[in-house]
Amino acid sequence: MAQANDRPVGVFDSGMGGLTVLKALRARLPGERFVYLGDTARLPYGSKSPETVSRYAVQCARALTAHDIKMLVVACNTASAVALPALEGALAGTPVIGVVEAGADAAVAAAPNGRIAVIATEGTVNGGAYVRAIAARRPQAQVVQQACPLLVALAEEGVIEGPIADLVVRRYLDLLFMRAKPECILLGCTHYPVLVDVIARTAGPDVALVDSAETAAVATARLLAEKGIARKTKGDAAPLFLATDATERFARVGEIFLGAPIDPETVTLVDL
Ligand code: DGL
């Protein structure tokens, strides 16, 4: 078995969107080893019940513990919003971090007057985890939420610019701006950062956009340091990728989210 500090950090998402979080993790923690699981066979999580998402999330976490992970980053907003208690119960002893708390930190920092909009999947919006996390930090904040389910499909298809992306983003932001004038929009879904240019153009220059990837990476670095399990050895090891379906597609489409090439040979098919 590897030395405690040399063990990998486990990261999972319902699919490839969590690679935006892995990208931020690798940039902040270049010495760490990572194993990433995308549950591509069962995406989307965002339209499923909390019970189903919790069950799937625990299965993903168990598959990662088979790789001897030293901590788990839940790089899926929907799973972070509804499944953290189940994950903490299932992984007794292994530290778990979700992206919701990190996203709330980023939103509060970017909204001096507390006018915050959260765009996310239906599951995340209905669960209200972001509203609670923001209220815990800034009780006076005015938070509006907007579910944007089609944005996941656009991102998965690589339709991240052009007239179709413009139209869909415009439709959702119109619904949002009819209800509020936010100073900040939190991209509360792993898939949305790849659509950031369209969202920024549509929202206009007065609205700040934030996501949880960077703050989740900061929180991960802090937790590794606090627990004394940060990797001492330097060197940028290639991540290990696991997917529950379509490994070739994972490598091809995943590059959009990771912002770097993925060798299909490094993606292993797993059955949960
Ligand atoms: N990963 C999910 C999230 O961040 C989006 C995709 C899905 O619905 O599974 O909420």
PDB file of C-alpha atoms and ligand atoms in Angstrom:
ATOM      1  CA  MET A   1       0.000   0.000   0.000  1.00  0.00           C
ATOM      2  CA  ALA A   2       1.247   3.543  -0.811  1.00  0.00           C
ATOM      3  CA  GLN A   3       2.446   5.880   1.952  1.00  0.00           C
ATOM      4  CA  ALA A   4      -0.523   7.858   3.381  1.00  0.00           C
ATOM      5  CA  ASN A   5       0.601  11.080   1.694  1.00  0.00           C
ATOM      6  CA  ASP A   6       1.211   9.420  -1.672  1.00  0.00           C
ATOM      7  CA  ARG A   7      -2.294   7.992  -1.930  1.00  0.00           C
ATOM      8  CA  PRO A   8      -4.478   9.661  -4.576  1.00  0.00           C
ATOM      9  CA  VAL A   9      -7.293  12.150  -4.095  1.00  0.00           C
ATOM     10  CA  GLY A  10     -10.561  10.687  -5.393  1.00  0.00           C
ATOM     11  CA  VAL A  11     -12.837  12.923  -7.437  1.00  0.00           C
ATOM     12  CA  PHE A  12     -16.195  12.022  -8.919  1.00  0.00           C
ATOM     13  CA  ASP A  13     -18.991  13.542 -10.930  1.00  0.00           C
ATOM     14  CA  SER A  14     -22.040  12.245 -12.743  1.00  0.00           C
ATOM     15  CA  GLY A  15     -20.039  12.599 -15.945  1.00  0.00           C
ATOM     16  CA  MET A  16     -17.384  14.797 -17.433  1.00  0.00           C
ATOM     17  CA  GLY A  17     -18.394  18.175 -15.991  1.00  0.00           C
ATOM     18  CA  GLY A  18     -16.423  17.537 -12.815  1.00  0.00           C
ATOM     19  CA  LEU A  19     -13.284  17.697 -14.931  1.00  0.00           C
ATOM     20  CA  THR A  20     -13.606  21.484 -14.539  1.00  0.00           C
ATOM     21  CA  VAL A  21     -13.005  20.881 -10.823  1.00  0.00           C
ATOM     22  CA  LEU A  22     -10.168  18.438 -11.527  1.00  0.00           C
ATOM     23  CA  LYS A  23      -8.559  21.101 -13.711  1.00  0.00           C
ATOM     24  CA  ALA A  24      -8.566  23.575 -10.801  1.00  0.00           C
ATOM     25  CA  LEU A  25      -7.350  20.879  -8.378  1.00  0.00           C
ATOM     26  CA  ARG A  26      -4.396  19.973 -10.605  1.00  0.00           C
ATOM     27  CA  ALA A  27      -3.452  23.632 -11.057  1.00  0.00           C
ATOM     28  CA  ARG A  28      -3.451  24.274  -7.301  1.00  0.00           C
ATOM     29  CA  LEU A  29      -2.038  20.904  -6.212  1.00  0.00           C
ATOM     30  CA  PRO A  30       0.417  19.894  -8.946  1.00  0.00           C
ATOM     31  CA  GLY A  31       2.152  17.347  -6.691  1.00  0.00           C
ATOM     32  CA  GLU A  32      -0.991  15.348  -5.909  1.00  0.00           C
ATOM     33  CA  ARG A  33      -2.156  12.173  -7.635  1.00  0.00           C
ATOM     34  CA  PHE A  34      -5.802  12.061  -8.722  1.00  0.00           C
ATOM     35  CA  VAL A  35      -8.243   9.355  -9.675  1.00  0.00           C
ATOM     36  CA  TYR A  36     -11.411  10.681 -11.333  1.00  0.00           C
ATOM     37  CA  LEU A  37     -14.631   8.739 -11.815  1.00  0.00           C
ATOM     38  CA  GLY A  38     -17.343   9.908 -14.224  1.00  0.00           C
ATOM     39  CA  ASP A  39     -20.638   8.041 -13.868  1.00  0.00           C
ATOM     40  CA  THR A  40     -21.315   8.486 -17.572  1.00  0.00           C
ATOM     41  CA  ALA A  41     -23.710   5.522 -17.689  1.00  0.00           C
ATOM     42  CA  ARG A  42     -26.175   7.268 -15.357  1.00  0.00           C
ATOM     43  CA  LEU A  43     -25.819  10.987 -16.117  1.00  0.00           C
ATOM     44  CA  PRO A  44     -27.755  13.194 -15.549  1.00  0.00           C
ATOM     45  CA  TYR A  45     -28.057  13.214 -11.781  1.00  0.00           C
ATOM     46  CA  GLY A  46     -29.719  16.630 -11.862  1.00  0.00           C
ATOM     47  CA  SER A  47     -33.188  15.343 -12.736  1.00  0.00           C
ATOM     48  CA  LYS A  48     -33.133  12.346 -10.372  1.00  0.00           C
ATOM     49  CA  SER A  49     -34.499  12.042  -6.828  1.00  0.00           C
ATOM     50  CA  PRO A  50     -32.213  12.743  -3.837  1.00  0.00           C
ATOM     51  CA  GLU A  51     -32.482   9.074  -2.828  1.00  0.00           C
ATOM     52  CA  THR A  52     -31.266   7.854  -6.213  1.00  0.00           C
ATOM     53  CA  VAL A  53     -28.463  10.429  -6.387  1.00  0.00           C
ATOM     54  CA  SER A  54     -27.325   9.437  -2.871  1.00  0.00           C
ATOM     55  CA  ARG A  55     -27.279   5.752  -3.824  1.00  0.00           C
ATOM     56  CA  TYR A  56     -25.304   6.418  -7.001  1.00  0.00           C
ATOM     57  CA  ALA A  57     -22.905   8.743  -5.174  1.00  0.00           C
ATOM     58  CA  VAL A  58     -22.133   6.126  -2.517  1.00  0.00           C
ATOM     59  CA  GLN A  59     -21.450   3.559  -5.252  1.00  0.00           C
ATOM     60  CA  CYS A  60     -19.054   6.000  -6.963  1.00  0.00           C
ATOM     61  CA  ALA A  61     -17.295   6.672  -3.665  1.00  0.00           C
ATOM     62  CA  ARG A  62     -16.913   2.931  -2.975  1.00  0.00           C
ATOM     63  CA  ALA A  63     -15.370   2.389  -6.421  1.00  0.00           C
ATOM     64  CA  LEU A  64     -12.859   5.127  -5.622  1.00  0.00           C
ATOM     65  CA  THR A  65     -12.000   3.726  -2.197  1.00  0.00           C
ATOM     66  CA  ALA A  66     -10.898   0.576  -4.054  1.00  0.00           C
ATOM     67  CA  HIS A  67      -8.127   2.848  -5.391  1.00  0.00           C
ATOM     68  CA  ASP A  68      -7.012   3.594  -1.836  1.00  0.00           C
ATOM     69  CA  ILE A  69      -7.940   7.299  -1.914  1.00  0.00           C
ATOM     70  CA  LYS A  70      -6.938   9.528   0.997  1.00  0.00           C
ATOM     71  CA  MET A  71      -9.838  11.955   0.541  1.00  0.00           C
ATOM     72  CA  LEU A  72     -12.884  12.436  -1.685  1.00  0.00           C
ATOM     73  CA  VAL A  73     -13.857  15.550  -3.645  1.00  0.00           C
ATOM     74  CA  VAL A  74     -17.475  15.446  -4.763  1.00  0.00           C
ATOM     75  CA  ALA A  75     -17.127  17.406  -8.002  1.00  0.00           C
ATOM     76  CA  CYS A  76     -20.844  17.283  -8.721  1.00  0.00           C
ATOM     77  CA  ASN A  77     -23.118  20.007  -7.418  1.00  0.00           C
ATOM     78  CA  THR A  78     -26.205  17.806  -7.366  1.00  0.00           C
ATOM     79  CA  ALA A  79     -24.454  15.063  -5.374  1.00  0.00           C
ATOM     80  CA  SER A  80     -22.854  17.669  -3.096  1.00  0.00           C
ATOM     81  CA  ALA A  81     -26.283  19.193  -2.514  1.00  0.00           C
ATOM     82  CA  VAL A  82     -28.110  15.994  -1.584  1.00  0.00           C
ATOM     83  CA  ALA A  83     -25.664  13.166  -0.848  1.00  0.00           C
ATOM     84  CA  LEU A  84     -22.963  14.489   1.512  1.00  0.00           C
ATOM     85  CA  PRO A  85     -24.454  12.902   4.676  1.00  0.00           C
ATOM     86  CA  ALA A  86     -24.745   9.510   2.939  1.00  0.00           C
ATOM     87  CA  LEU A  87     -21.184   9.813   1.624  1.00  0.00           C
ATOM     88  CA  GLU A  88     -19.763  10.777   5.006  1.00  0.00           C
ATOM     89  CA  GLY A  89     -21.563   7.810   6.548  1.00  0.00           C
ATOM     90  CA  ALA A  90     -20.300   5.404   3.888  1.00  0.00           C
ATOM     91  CA  LEU A  91     -16.694   6.625   3.968  1.00  0.00           C
ATOM     92  CA  ALA A  92     -16.234   6.743   7.726  1.00  0.00           C
ATOM     93  CA  GLY A  93     -12.757   8.113   8.319  1.00  0.00           C
ATOM     94  CA  THR A  94     -12.023   9.351   4.789  1.00  0.00           C
ATOM     95  CA  PRO A  95     -12.445  13.146   4.544  1.00  0.00           C
ATOM     96  CA  VAL A  96     -15.119  14.298   2.065  1.00  0.00           C
ATOM     97  CA  ILE A  97     -15.450  17.726   0.477  1.00  0.00           C
ATOM     98  CA  GLY A  98     -18.339  18.895  -1.715  1.00  0.00           C
ATOM     99  CA  VAL A  99     -18.521  21.880  -4.025  1.00  0.00           C
ATOM    100  CA  VAL A 100     -21.566  23.628  -2.529  1.00  0.00           C
ATOM    101  CA  GLU A 101     -19.794  25.198   0.460  1.00  0.00           C
ATOM    102  CA  ALA A 102     -16.948  26.272  -1.826  1.00  0.00           C
ATOM    103  CA  GLY A 103     -19.400  27.794  -4.316  1.00  0.00           C
ATOM    104  CA  ALA A 104     -21.184  29.687  -1.549  1.00  0.00           C
ATOM    105  CA  ASP A 105     -17.831  31.145  -0.419  1.00  0.00           C
ATOM    106  CA  ALA A 106     -17.133  32.330  -3.963  1.00  0.00           C
ATOM    107  CA  ALA A 107     -20.605  33.864  -4.410  1.00  0.00           C
ATOM    108  CA  VAL A 108     -20.560  35.768  -1.131  1.00  0.00           C
ATOM    109  CA  ALA A 109     -17.114  37.156  -1.926  1.00  0.00           C
ATOM    110  CA  ALA A 110     -18.302  38.363  -5.344  1.00  0.00           C
ATOM    111  CA  ALA A 111     -21.550  40.017  -4.172  1.00  0.00           C
ATOM    112  CA  PRO A 112     -20.841  42.905  -1.787  1.00  0.00           C
ATOM    113  CA  ASN A 113     -24.569  43.707  -1.500  1.00  0.00           C
ATOM    114  CA  GLY A 114     -25.672  40.098  -1.235  1.00  0.00           C
ATOM    115  CA  ARG A 115     -27.734  39.979  -4.456  1.00  0.00           C
ATOM    116  CA  ILE A 116     -26.884  36.478  -5.671  1.00  0.00           C
ATOM    117  CA  ALA A 117     -28.371  34.253  -8.368  1.00  0.00           C
ATOM    118  CA  VAL A 118     -27.686  30.535  -8.467  1.00  0.00           C
ATOM    119  CA  ILE A 119     -28.089  28.641 -11.736  1.00  0.00           C
ATOM    120  CA  ALA A 120     -28.005  24.869 -11.353  1.00  0.00           C
ATOM    121  CA  THR A 121     -29.756  21.573 -12.083  1.00  0.00           C
ATOM    122  CA  GLU A 122     -33.316  20.942 -10.927  1.00  0.00           C
ATOM    123  CA  GLY A 123     -32.067  18.632  -8.160  1.00  0.00           C
ATOM    124  CA  THR A 124     -29.708  21.256  -6.757  1.00  0.00           C
ATOM    125  CA  VAL A 125     -32.317  24.024  -6.971  1.00  0.00           C
ATOM    126  CA  ASN A 126     -35.061  21.919  -5.368  1.00  0.00           C
ATOM    127  CA  GLY A 127     -32.803  20.785  -2.525  1.00  0.00           C
ATOM    128  CA  GLY A 128     -31.997  24.405  -1.604  1.00  0.00           C
ATOM    129  CA  ALA A 129     -28.457  23.584  -0.426  1.00  0.00           C
ATOM    130  CA  TYR A 130     -26.954  26.716  -1.990  1.00  0.00           C
ATOM    131  CA  VAL A 131     -29.604  28.955  -0.429  1.00  0.00           C
ATOM    132  CA  ARG A 132     -28.799  27.504   2.998  1.00  0.00           C
ATOM    133  CA  ALA A 133     -25.028  27.672   2.504  1.00  0.00           C
ATOM    134  CA  ILE A 134     -25.187  31.325   1.380  1.00  0.00           C
ATOM    135  CA  ALA A 135     -27.579  32.262   4.217  1.00  0.00           C
ATOM    136  CA  ALA A 136     -25.177  30.693   6.719  1.00  0.00           C
ATOM    137  CA  ARG A 137     -22.452  33.057   5.496  1.00  0.00           C
ATOM    138  CA  ARG A 138     -24.567  36.150   4.776  1.00  0.00           C
ATOM    139  CA  PRO A 139     -28.001  35.999   6.460  1.00  0.00           C
ATOM    140  CA  GLN A 140     -29.148  39.172   4.661  1.00  0.00           C
ATOM    141  CA  ALA A 141     -28.357  37.849   1.178  1.00  0.00           C
ATOM    142  CA  GLN A 142     -31.148  37.826  -1.394  1.00  0.00           C
ATOM    143  CA  VAL A 143     -30.772  34.598  -3.339  1.00  0.00           C
ATOM    144  CA  VAL A 144     -32.741  33.617  -6.438  1.00  0.00           C
ATOM    145  CA  GLN A 145     -32.331  30.289  -8.166  1.00  0.00           C
ATOM    146  CA  GLN A 146     -32.930  29.194 -11.743  1.00  0.00           C
ATOM    147  CA  ALA A 147     -32.788  25.606 -12.958  1.00  0.00           C
ATOM    148  CA  CYS A 148     -31.130  25.388 -16.392  1.00  0.00           C
ATOM    149  CA  PRO A 149     -31.348  21.705 -17.338  1.00  0.00           C
ATOM    150  CA  LEU A 150     -30.656  22.169 -21.056  1.00  0.00           C
ATOM    151  CA  LEU A 151     -27.226  23.653 -20.365  1.00  0.00           C
ATOM    152  CA  VAL A 152     -25.916  20.220 -19.333  1.00  0.00           C
ATOM    153  CA  ALA A 153     -26.970  18.761 -22.693  1.00  0.00           C
ATOM    154  CA  LEU A 154     -25.389  21.672 -24.578  1.00  0.00           C
ATOM    155  CA  ALA A 155     -22.098  21.278 -22.735  1.00  0.00           C
ATOM    156  CA  GLU A 156     -22.082  17.492 -23.178  1.00  0.00           C
ATOM    157  CA  GLU A 157     -22.605  17.964 -26.919  1.00  0.00           C
ATOM    158  CA  GLY A 158     -19.852  20.547 -27.118  1.00  0.00           C
ATOM    159  CA  VAL A 159     -22.354  23.259 -28.178  1.00  0.00           C
ATOM    160  CA  ILE A 160     -20.677  25.912 -26.058  1.00  0.00           C
ATOM    161  CA  GLU A 161     -20.962  28.864 -28.445  1.00  0.00           C
ATOM    162  CA  GLY A 162     -23.060  29.953 -31.423  1.00  0.00           C
ATOM    163  CA  PRO A 163     -26.766  30.721 -31.918  1.00  0.00           C
ATOM    164  CA  ILE A 164     -28.210  27.669 -30.139  1.00  0.00           C
ATOM    165  CA  ALA A 165     -26.148  28.245 -26.992  1.00  0.00           C
ATOM    166  CA  ASP A 166     -27.007  31.979 -27.135  1.00  0.00           C
ATOM    167  CA  LEU A 167     -30.730  31.271 -27.403  1.00  0.00           C
ATOM    168  CA  VAL A 168     -30.894  28.739 -24.574  1.00  0.00           C
ATOM    169  CA  VAL A 169     -28.810  30.855 -22.197  1.00  0.00           C
ATOM    170  CA  ARG A 170     -30.900  33.943 -23.072  1.00  0.00           C
ATOM    171  CA  ARG A 171     -34.113  32.051 -22.264  1.00  0.00           C
ATOM    172  CA  TYR A 172     -32.903  31.024 -18.792  1.00  0.00           C
ATOM    173  CA  LEU A 173     -31.367  34.378 -17.903  1.00  0.00           C
ATOM    174  CA  ASP A 174     -34.529  36.187 -19.025  1.00  0.00           C
ATOM    175  CA  LEU A 175     -36.489  34.044 -16.544  1.00  0.00           C
ATOM    176  CA  LEU A 176     -33.949  34.954 -13.882  1.00  0.00           C
ATOM    177  CA  PHE A 177     -33.801  38.688 -14.593  1.00  0.00           C
ATOM    178  CA  MET A 178     -37.615  38.903 -14.533  1.00  0.00           C
ATOM    179  CA  ARG A 179     -37.351  38.061 -10.820  1.00  0.00           C
ATOM    180  CA  ALA A 180     -34.148  39.743  -9.694  1.00  0.00           C
ATOM    181  CA  LYS A 181     -31.213  41.993 -10.543  1.00  0.00           C
ATOM    182  CA  PRO A 182     -28.287  39.954  -9.232  1.00  0.00           C
ATOM    183  CA  GLU A 183     -24.788  41.377  -8.930  1.00  0.00           C
ATOM    184  CA  CYS A 184     -23.365  37.871  -9.119  1.00  0.00           C
ATOM    185  CA  ILE A 185     -24.377  34.611 -10.785  1.00  0.00           C
ATOM    186  CA  LEU A 186     -23.027  31.426  -9.255  1.00  0.00           C
ATOM    187  CA  LEU A 187     -22.541  28.654 -11.814  1.00  0.00           C
ATOM    188  CA  GLY A 188     -23.861  25.926  -9.514  1.00  0.00           C
ATOM    189  CA  CYS A 189     -23.349  23.054 -11.908  1.00  0.00           C
ATOM    190  CA  THR A 190     -20.118  21.443 -13.042  1.00  0.00           C
ATOM    191  CA  HIS A 191     -21.064  21.754 -16.701  1.00  0.00           C
ATOM    192  CA  TYR A 192     -21.693  25.487 -16.822  1.00  0.00           C
ATOM    193  CA  PRO A 193     -18.095  26.815 -16.675  1.00  0.00           C
ATOM    194  CA  VAL A 194     -17.536  25.740 -20.298  1.00  0.00           C
ATOM    195  CA  LEU A 195     -20.448  28.031 -21.256  1.00  0.00           C
ATOM    196  CA  VAL A 196     -19.021  30.962 -19.303  1.00  0.00           C
ATOM    197  CA  ASP A 197     -18.426  33.168 -22.356  1.00  0.00           C
ATOM    198  CA  VAL A 198     -22.029  32.926 -23.542  1.00  0.00           C
ATOM    199  CA  ILE A 199     -23.378  33.390 -20.011  1.00  0.00           C
ATOM    200  CA  ALA A 200     -21.120  36.419 -19.402  1.00  0.00           C
ATOM    201  CA  ARG A 201     -22.089  38.065 -22.694  1.00  0.00           C
ATOM    202  CA  THR A 202     -25.787  37.474 -22.034  1.00  0.00           C
ATOM    203  CA  ALA A 203     -25.679  38.595 -18.399  1.00  0.00           C
ATOM    204  CA  GLY A 204     -23.778  41.771 -19.230  1.00  0.00           C
ATOM    205  CA  PRO A 205     -20.743  43.477 -17.721  1.00  0.00           C
ATOM    206  CA  ASP A 206     -22.370  44.415 -14.395  1.00  0.00           C
ATOM    207  CA  VAL A 207     -22.875  40.807 -13.290  1.00  0.00           C
ATOM    208  CA  ALA A 208     -19.936  38.849 -11.865  1.00  0.00           C
ATOM    209  CA  LEU A 209     -19.793  35.129 -12.649  1.00  0.00           C
ATOM    210  CA  VAL A 210     -18.296  32.680 -10.185  1.00  0.00           C
ATOM    211  CA  ASP A 211     -18.049  28.910  -9.922  1.00  0.00           C
ATOM    212  CA  SER A 212     -16.937  26.532  -7.219  1.00  0.00           C
ATOM    213  CA  ALA A 213     -13.947  24.935  -8.966  1.00  0.00           C
ATOM    214  CA  GLU A 214     -11.293  27.329  -7.711  1.00  0.00           C
ATOM    215  CA  THR A 215     -12.672  27.629  -4.165  1.00  0.00           C
ATOM    216  CA  ALA A 216     -13.111  23.838  -3.990  1.00  0.00           C
ATOM    217  CA  ALA A 217      -9.434  23.473  -4.896  1.00  0.00           C
ATOM    218  CA  VAL A 218      -8.487  25.945  -2.160  1.00  0.00           C
ATOM    219  CA  ALA A 219     -10.633  24.034   0.373  1.00  0.00           C
ATOM    220  CA  THR A 220      -9.058  20.733  -0.712  1.00  0.00           C
ATOM    221  CA  ALA A 221      -5.537  22.118  -0.278  1.00  0.00           C
ATOM    222  CA  ARG A 222      -6.496  23.431   3.173  1.00  0.00           C
ATOM    223  CA  LEU A 223      -7.953  20.089   4.251  1.00  0.00           C
ATOM    224  CA  LEU A 224      -4.925  18.108   3.036  1.00  0.00           C
ATOM    225  CA  ALA A 225      -2.649  20.463   4.969  1.00  0.00           C
ATOM    226  CA  GLU A 226      -4.814  20.344   8.123  1.00  0.00           C
ATOM    227  CA  LYS A 227      -4.867  16.544   8.100  1.00  0.00           C
ATOM    228  CA  GLY A 228      -1.143  16.378   7.343  1.00  0.00           C
ATOM    229  CA  ILE A 229      -1.768  14.235   4.250  1.00  0.00           C
ATOM    230  CA  ALA A 230      -0.579  16.557   1.460  1.00  0.00           C
ATOM    231  CA  ARG A 231       1.825  14.772  -0.887  1.00  0.00           C
ATOM    232  CA  LYS A 232       5.433  15.673  -0.219  1.00  0.00           C
ATOM    233  CA  THR A 233       6.853  14.260  -3.441  1.00  0.00           C
ATOM    234  CA  LYS A 234       6.723  16.714  -6.331  1.00  0.00           C
ATOM    235  CA  GLY A 235       5.926  15.816  -9.915  1.00  0.00           C
ATOM    236  CA  ASP A 236       2.803  16.158 -12.006  1.00  0.00           C
ATOM    237  CA  ALA A 237       1.430  12.602 -12.340  1.00  0.00           C
ATOM    238  CA  ALA A 238      -1.244  12.025 -15.014  1.00  0.00           C
ATOM    239  CA  PRO A 239      -4.662  11.410 -13.440  1.00  0.00           C
ATOM    240  CA  LEU A 240      -6.273   7.999 -13.641  1.00  0.00           C
ATOM    241  CA  PHE A 241      -9.704   8.174 -15.255  1.00  0.00           C
ATOM    242  CA  LEU A 242     -12.611   5.799 -14.653  1.00  0.00           C
ATOM    243  CA  ALA A 243     -15.933   5.940 -16.498  1.00  0.00           C
ATOM    244  CA  THR A 244     -19.028   3.776 -16.205  1.00  0.00           C
ATOM    245  CA  ASP A 245     -19.733   3.961 -19.958  1.00  0.00           C
ATOM    246  CA  ALA A 246     -18.342   5.142 -23.290  1.00  0.00           C
ATOM    247  CA  THR A 247     -14.667   5.598 -22.433  1.00  0.00           C
ATOM    248  CA  GLU A 248     -13.764   6.876 -25.909  1.00  0.00           C
ATOM    249  CA  ARG A 249     -16.438   9.575 -25.669  1.00  0.00           C
ATOM    250  CA  PHE A 250     -15.267  10.407 -22.145  1.00  0.00           C
ATOM    251  CA  ALA A 251     -11.777  11.104 -23.490  1.00  0.00           C
ATOM    252  CA  ARG A 252     -13.015  13.063 -26.515  1.00  0.00           C
ATOM    253  CA  VAL A 253     -15.655  15.267 -24.831  1.00  0.00           C
ATOM    254  CA  GLY A 254     -13.805  15.377 -21.508  1.00  0.00           C
ATOM    255  CA  GLU A 255     -11.064  17.460 -23.105  1.00  0.00           C
ATOM    256  CA  ILE A 256     -13.507  20.371 -23.352  1.00  0.00           C
ATOM    257  CA  PHE A 257     -13.959  20.339 -19.585  1.00  0.00           C
ATOM    258  CA  LEU A 258     -10.399  19.514 -18.573  1.00  0.00           C
ATOM    259  CA  GLY A 259      -8.908  21.974 -21.046  1.00  0.00           C
ATOM    260  CA  ALA A 260      -6.216  19.408 -21.867  1.00  0.00           C
ATOM    261  CA  PRO A 261      -5.953  16.255 -23.986  1.00  0.00           C
ATOM    262  CA  ILE A 262      -7.104  12.957 -22.466  1.00  0.00           C
ATOM    263  CA  ASP A 263      -5.497   9.797 -23.816  1.00  0.00           C
ATOM    264  CA  PRO A 264      -8.345   7.257 -24.299  1.00  0.00           C
ATOM    265  CA  GLU A 265      -5.904   4.596 -23.100  1.00  0.00           C
ATOM    266  CA  THR A 266      -5.940   6.210 -19.636  1.00  0.00           C
ATOM    267  CA  VAL A 267      -9.728   5.847 -19.268  1.00  0.00           C
ATOM    268  CA  THR A 268     -10.843   2.555 -17.686  1.00  0.00           C
ATOM    269  CA  LEU A 269     -14.380   1.229 -17.916  1.00  0.00           C
ATOM    270  CA  VAL A 270     -15.816   0.336 -14.492  1.00  0.00           C
ATOM    271  CA  ASP A 271     -19.073  -1.271 -13.442  1.00  0.00           C
ATOM    272  CA  LEU A 272     -20.587  -0.026 -10.201  1.00  0.00           C
TER     273      LEU A 272
HETATM  274  N1  DGL B   1     -22.717  17.165 -12.417  1.00  0.00           N
HETATM  275  C1  DGL B   1     -24.037  17.723 -12.315  1.00  0.00           C
HETATM  276  C2  DGL B   1     -24.007  18.916 -11.348  1.00  0.00           C
HETATM  277  O1  DGL B   1     -22.989  19.525 -11.148  1.00  0.00           O
HETATM  278  C3  DGL B   1     -24.572  18.170 -13.657  1.00  0.00           C
HETATM  279  C4  DGL B   1     -24.884  17.057 -14.602  1.00  0.00           C
HETATM  280  C5  DGL B   1     -25.988  16.160 -14.114  1.00  0.00           C
HETATM  281  O2  DGL B   1     -27.155  16.567 -14.043  1.00  0.00           O
HETATM  282  O3  DGL B   1     -25.659  15.029 -13.809  1.00  0.00           O
HETATM  283  O4  DGL B   1     -25.014  19.236 -10.800  1.00  0.00           O
END
